[in-house]
Amino acid sequence: MDARVAIVTGAARGIGAAVATRLAQDGLAVALLDLDEESCAAPVATITAAGGKALAVGVDVSDSDAVDRAVQRVADELGAPTVLVNNAGILRDNLLFKMTNDDWDAVMNVHLRGTFLMSRAVQKFQTEAKWGRIVNLSSTSALGNRGQANYAAAKAGIQGFTKTLAIELGKFGITVNAIAPGFIATDMTAATAARVGADFEDFKKAAAMMIPVGRVGTPEDIAHTASFLAGEGAGFVSGQVIYVAGGPKD
């Protein structure tokens, strides 16, 4: 894996930063993409201090031209990217009757359009290499979650997108899978707690009581799964949605 180059979107913090750090530990050179390039400085410094190779790139993943430029920059500075983790995401939670057009469009553009644009840009390098790994971040919210009609629809769409790409790209040696996290302690779940007026520690404790393993997840839990799916050993795993949620999900 030492010759592999990975791109992780939404990599400034949380799950994205943890995945990027883990892939670097696995021996990959990693490009950390986020809306603000400077916001990736801390995880890049962590990776390079440990002897890894990392590059921060600022990009709006919903902007087609910007995505193409960002991916080409990665190819020019790190090498052809053959691993892609589509993690970038935002929340605009609200009940349906309060949800605005902008709330809907913003979430769809980042999660669903961004995953499409990044995958389309990177697959060119993967098909040329006859090898590739795409890992898309879905969510247990794809099964339905109050106040998240936009987010749930986008994450369900990512699951269908994942299965379709697995069919289309398999003959090129490319696997495509999705990870659907359950409750992961991140800034995004802290924002959800704030939206409903709950203390975050109490919010986590209440969530843990509903999870069979008795705890909430961490970004590292997702990073371990992404590491497996991005590796050589996952070459016969494709088109799957893996729920990393501390218990079974339908």
CSV table of C-alpha atoms in Angstrom, one decimal, residues 1-232:
chain,number,residue,atom,x,y,z
A,1,MET,CA,0.0,0.0,0.0
A,2,ASP,CA,3.0,2.3,0.2
A,3,ALA,CA,2.5,3.4,-3.4
A,4,ARG,CA,-1.1,4.3,-2.9
A,5,VAL,CA,-2.6,7.8,-2.7
A,6,ALA,CA,-5.8,8.4,-0.9
A,7,ILE,CA,-8.2,11.3,-0.9
A,8,VAL,CA,-10.4,11.9,2.1
A,9,THR,CA,-13.1,14.7,2.0
A,10,GLY,CA,-14.4,16.5,5.0
A,11,ALA,CA,-11.0,15.7,6.6
A,12,ALA,CA,-10.5,18.7,8.8
A,13,ARG,CA,-11.9,17.0,11.9
A,14,GLY,CA,-14.0,14.2,13.3
A,15,ILE,CA,-14.5,11.1,11.2
A,16,GLY,CA,-12.6,12.5,8.2
A,17,ALA,CA,-9.5,13.4,10.2
A,18,ALA,CA,-9.5,10.0,11.9
A,19,VAL,CA,-9.8,8.2,8.6
A,20,ALA,CA,-7.0,10.2,7.0
A,21,THR,CA,-4.8,9.6,10.0
A,22,ARG,CA,-5.5,5.9,9.9
A,23,LEU,CA,-4.8,5.6,6.1
A,24,ALA,CA,-1.5,7.4,6.6
A,25,GLN,CA,-0.7,4.9,9.3
A,26,ASP,CA,-1.5,2.2,6.8
A,27,GLY,CA,1.2,3.6,4.6
A,28,LEU,CA,-0.8,5.7,2.1
A,29,ALA,CA,0.0,9.2,1.1
A,30,VAL,CA,-3.2,11.1,2.0
A,31,ALA,CA,-4.8,14.3,0.6
A,32,LEU,CA,-7.1,15.9,3.2
A,33,LEU,CA,-9.8,17.9,1.5
A,34,ASP,CA,-12.1,20.4,3.2
A,35,LEU,CA,-13.8,23.6,2.4
A,36,ASP,CA,-11.1,25.6,4.1
A,37,GLU,CA,-7.5,24.3,3.4
A,38,GLU,CA,-6.2,25.9,6.6
A,39,SER,CA,-8.6,23.9,8.7
A,40,CYS,CA,-6.7,20.7,7.7
A,41,ALA,CA,-3.5,22.0,9.1
A,42,ALA,CA,-3.7,20.1,12.5
A,43,PRO,CA,-4.4,16.6,11.1
A,44,VAL,CA,-1.8,17.2,8.3
A,45,ALA,CA,0.8,18.1,11.0
A,46,THR,CA,-0.2,15.0,13.0
A,47,ILE,CA,0.4,12.8,10.0
A,48,THR,CA,3.6,14.3,8.9
A,49,ALA,CA,5.0,14.3,12.5
A,50,ALA,CA,4.5,10.6,12.6
A,51,GLY,CA,6.4,10.2,9.3
A,52,GLY,CA,3.5,10.1,6.9
A,53,LYS,CA,2.9,12.1,3.8
A,54,ALA,CA,-0.1,14.4,3.7
A,55,LEU,CA,-1.4,17.3,1.7
A,56,ALA,CA,-4.2,19.8,2.6
A,57,VAL,CA,-6.5,21.0,-0.3
A,58,GLY,CA,-9.3,23.4,0.0
A,59,VAL,CA,-12.4,22.6,-2.2
A,60,ASP,CA,-16.1,22.9,-2.3
A,61,VAL,CA,-17.1,19.3,-3.2
A,62,SER,CA,-20.4,20.5,-4.8
A,63,ASP,CA,-18.5,22.6,-7.4
A,64,SER,CA,-17.6,20.5,-10.4
A,65,ASP,CA,-14.7,22.6,-11.7
A,66,ALA,CA,-13.3,23.0,-8.2
A,67,VAL,CA,-13.4,19.2,-7.7
A,68,ASP,CA,-11.6,18.5,-10.9
A,69,ARG,CA,-8.9,21.1,-10.0
A,70,ALA,CA,-8.5,19.6,-6.5
A,71,VAL,CA,-8.1,16.1,-7.7
A,72,GLN,CA,-5.6,17.1,-10.4
A,73,ARG,CA,-3.6,18.9,-7.8
A,74,VAL,CA,-3.5,15.8,-5.7
A,75,ALA,CA,-2.3,13.8,-8.7
A,76,ASP,CA,0.4,16.3,-9.5
A,77,GLU,CA,1.7,16.7,-5.9
A,78,LEU,CA,1.2,13.2,-4.4
A,79,GLY,CA,0.5,10.9,-7.3
A,80,ALA,CA,-2.5,9.4,-8.9
A,81,PRO,CA,-5.3,8.9,-6.3
A,82,THR,CA,-6.7,5.3,-6.2
A,83,VAL,CA,-8.4,5.4,-2.8
A,84,LEU,CA,-11.3,7.8,-2.2
A,85,VAL,CA,-13.3,8.3,1.0
A,86,ASN,CA,-16.3,10.5,0.5
A,87,ASN,CA,-16.9,11.9,4.0
A,88,ALA,CA,-17.8,15.6,3.5
A,89,GLY,CA,-21.1,16.5,5.0
A,90,ILE,CA,-23.2,19.2,6.7
A,91,LEU,CA,-26.4,19.3,8.7
A,92,ARG,CA,-29.4,21.5,8.1
A,93,ASP,CA,-31.9,19.7,10.4
A,94,ASN,CA,-35.5,20.7,10.7
A,95,LEU,CA,-39.0,19.3,10.6
A,96,LEU,CA,-40.5,19.2,7.1
A,97,PHE,CA,-42.8,22.1,7.5
A,98,LYS,CA,-39.9,24.3,8.7
A,99,MET,CA,-37.3,23.0,6.2
A,100,THR,CA,-36.4,25.6,3.6
A,101,ASN,CA,-35.4,25.0,0.0
A,102,ASP,CA,-31.8,26.1,0.9
A,103,ASP,CA,-31.8,23.6,3.8
A,104,TRP,CA,-32.7,20.8,1.3
A,105,ASP,CA,-30.3,21.9,-1.5
A,106,ALA,CA,-27.3,22.5,0.7
A,107,VAL,CA,-27.4,19.1,2.2
A,108,MET,CA,-28.0,17.4,-1.1
A,109,ASN,CA,-25.3,19.3,-2.8
A,110,VAL,CA,-22.6,18.5,-0.3
A,111,HIS,CA,-23.5,14.9,0.5
A,112,LEU,CA,-24.9,13.5,-2.7
A,113,ARG,CA,-23.6,15.8,-5.5
A,114,GLY,CA,-20.3,16.0,-3.8
A,115,THR,CA,-20.0,12.2,-3.6
A,116,PHE,CA,-20.9,12.0,-7.3
A,117,LEU,CA,-18.4,14.7,-8.4
A,118,MET,CA,-15.5,13.3,-6.4
A,119,SER,CA,-16.1,9.7,-7.5
A,120,ARG,CA,-16.4,10.8,-11.1
A,121,ALA,CA,-13.1,12.7,-10.9
A,122,VAL,CA,-11.2,10.0,-9.1
A,123,GLN,CA,-12.4,7.0,-11.1
A,124,LYS,CA,-10.4,8.2,-14.1
A,125,PHE,CA,-7.2,7.5,-12.2
A,126,GLN,CA,-8.5,4.3,-10.7
A,127,THR,CA,-9.6,2.8,-14.1
A,128,GLU,CA,-6.2,3.7,-15.5
A,129,ALA,CA,-4.5,1.9,-12.6
A,130,LYS,CA,-6.9,-1.1,-12.9
A,131,TRP,CA,-7.3,-0.8,-9.1
A,132,GLY,CA,-9.3,1.4,-6.8
A,133,ARG,CA,-11.3,1.7,-3.6
A,134,ILE,CA,-14.2,4.1,-3.0
A,135,VAL,CA,-15.7,4.3,0.5
A,136,ASN,CA,-18.8,6.5,0.9
A,137,LEU,CA,-20.1,7.7,4.2
A,138,SER,CA,-23.8,7.0,4.6
A,139,SER,CA,-25.6,7.0,8.0
A,140,THR,CA,-28.1,5.0,10.0
A,141,SER,CA,-30.3,8.1,9.3
A,142,ALA,CA,-30.8,6.6,5.8
A,143,LEU,CA,-33.3,4.4,7.5
A,144,GLY,CA,-35.3,7.5,8.6
A,145,ASN,CA,-34.7,10.0,11.4
A,146,ARG,CA,-37.0,12.8,12.6
A,147,GLY,CA,-36.0,16.2,11.6
A,148,GLN,CA,-33.6,15.0,9.0
A,149,ALA,CA,-35.6,14.5,5.8
A,150,ASN,CA,-32.8,16.1,3.7
A,151,TYR,CA,-30.0,14.3,5.4
A,152,ALA,CA,-31.8,10.9,5.4
A,153,ALA,CA,-32.7,11.2,1.7
A,154,ALA,CA,-29.1,12.1,0.8
A,155,LYS,CA,-27.6,9.2,2.8
A,156,ALA,CA,-30.1,6.8,1.3
A,157,GLY,CA,-29.2,8.1,-2.1
A,158,ILE,CA,-25.5,7.5,-1.3
A,159,GLN,CA,-26.3,3.8,-0.6
A,160,GLY,CA,-28.0,3.4,-4.1
A,161,PHE,CA,-25.1,5.3,-5.7
A,162,THR,CA,-22.6,3.0,-4.0
A,163,LYS,CA,-24.3,-0.2,-5.2
A,164,THR,CA,-24.5,1.2,-8.8
A,165,LEU,CA,-20.9,2.2,-8.9
A,166,ALA,CA,-19.9,-1.3,-7.6
A,167,ILE,CA,-21.6,-2.8,-10.6
A,168,GLU,CA,-20.2,-0.3,-13.1
A,169,LEU,CA,-16.6,-0.2,-11.8
A,170,GLY,CA,-16.0,-3.8,-10.6
A,171,LYS,CA,-14.5,-4.9,-14.0
A,172,PHE,CA,-11.7,-2.3,-13.5
A,173,GLY,CA,-10.6,-3.8,-10.2
A,174,ILE,CA,-12.4,-1.1,-8.2
A,175,THR,CA,-14.5,-1.8,-5.2
A,176,VAL,CA,-17.2,0.6,-3.9
A,177,ASN,CA,-18.7,0.3,-0.4
A,178,ALA,CA,-20.5,2.5,2.1
A,179,ILE,CA,-20.1,2.8,5.8
A,180,ALA,CA,-23.3,3.8,7.7
A,181,PRO,CA,-22.2,5.1,11.2
A,182,GLY,CA,-24.6,5.1,14.1
A,183,PHE,CA,-24.1,7.6,16.9
A,184,ILE,CA,-20.5,8.8,16.7
A,185,ALA,CA,-19.3,11.5,19.1
A,186,THR,CA,-18.4,14.4,16.8
A,187,ASP,CA,-19.0,18.1,16.3
A,188,MET,CA,-22.0,17.1,14.2
A,189,THR,CA,-23.7,15.1,16.9
A,190,ALA,CA,-22.9,17.8,19.4
A,191,ALA,CA,-24.7,20.2,17.0
A,192,THR,CA,-27.7,17.9,17.0
A,193,ALA,CA,-27.7,17.9,20.8
A,194,ALA,CA,-27.6,21.7,20.8
A,195,ARG,CA,-30.5,21.8,18.3
A,196,VAL,CA,-32.8,19.8,20.6
A,197,GLY,CA,-31.6,21.7,23.7
A,198,ALA,CA,-29.7,18.8,25.3
A,199,ASP,CA,-26.4,18.7,27.2
A,200,PHE,CA,-24.0,16.8,25.0
A,201,GLU,CA,-22.8,14.5,27.7
A,202,ASP,CA,-26.4,13.6,28.7
A,203,PHE,CA,-27.2,13.2,25.0
A,204,LYS,CA,-24.4,10.7,24.6
A,205,LYS,CA,-25.4,8.8,27.8
A,206,ALA,CA,-29.0,8.5,26.6
A,207,ALA,CA,-27.8,7.3,23.2
A,208,ALA,CA,-25.5,4.7,24.8
A,209,MET,CA,-28.4,3.2,26.7
A,210,MET,CA,-30.0,2.3,23.3
A,211,ILE,CA,-26.9,0.8,21.8
A,212,PRO,CA,-26.3,-3.0,22.4
A,213,VAL,CA,-22.5,-2.5,23.0
A,214,GLY,CA,-23.3,0.1,25.7
A,215,ARG,CA,-21.4,3.0,24.3
A,216,VAL,CA,-21.5,5.6,21.6
A,217,GLY,CA,-19.0,5.4,18.7
A,218,THR,CA,-15.8,7.3,18.1
A,219,PRO,CA,-14.3,8.6,14.8
A,220,GLU,CA,-11.6,5.9,15.2
A,221,ASP,CA,-14.4,3.2,15.0
A,222,ILE,CA,-15.2,4.4,11.5
A,223,ALA,CA,-11.5,4.8,10.6
A,224,HIS,CA,-10.9,1.1,11.4
A,225,THR,CA,-13.7,0.0,9.0
A,226,ALA,CA,-12.5,2.4,6.3
A,227,SER,CA,-9.0,1.1,6.6
A,228,PHE,CA,-10.2,-2.5,5.9
A,229,LEU,CA,-12.4,-1.4,3.0
A,230,ALA,CA,-9.5,0.6,1.5
A,231,GLY,CA,-7.0,-2.3,1.8
A,232,GLU,CA,-5.9,-5.2,-0.4
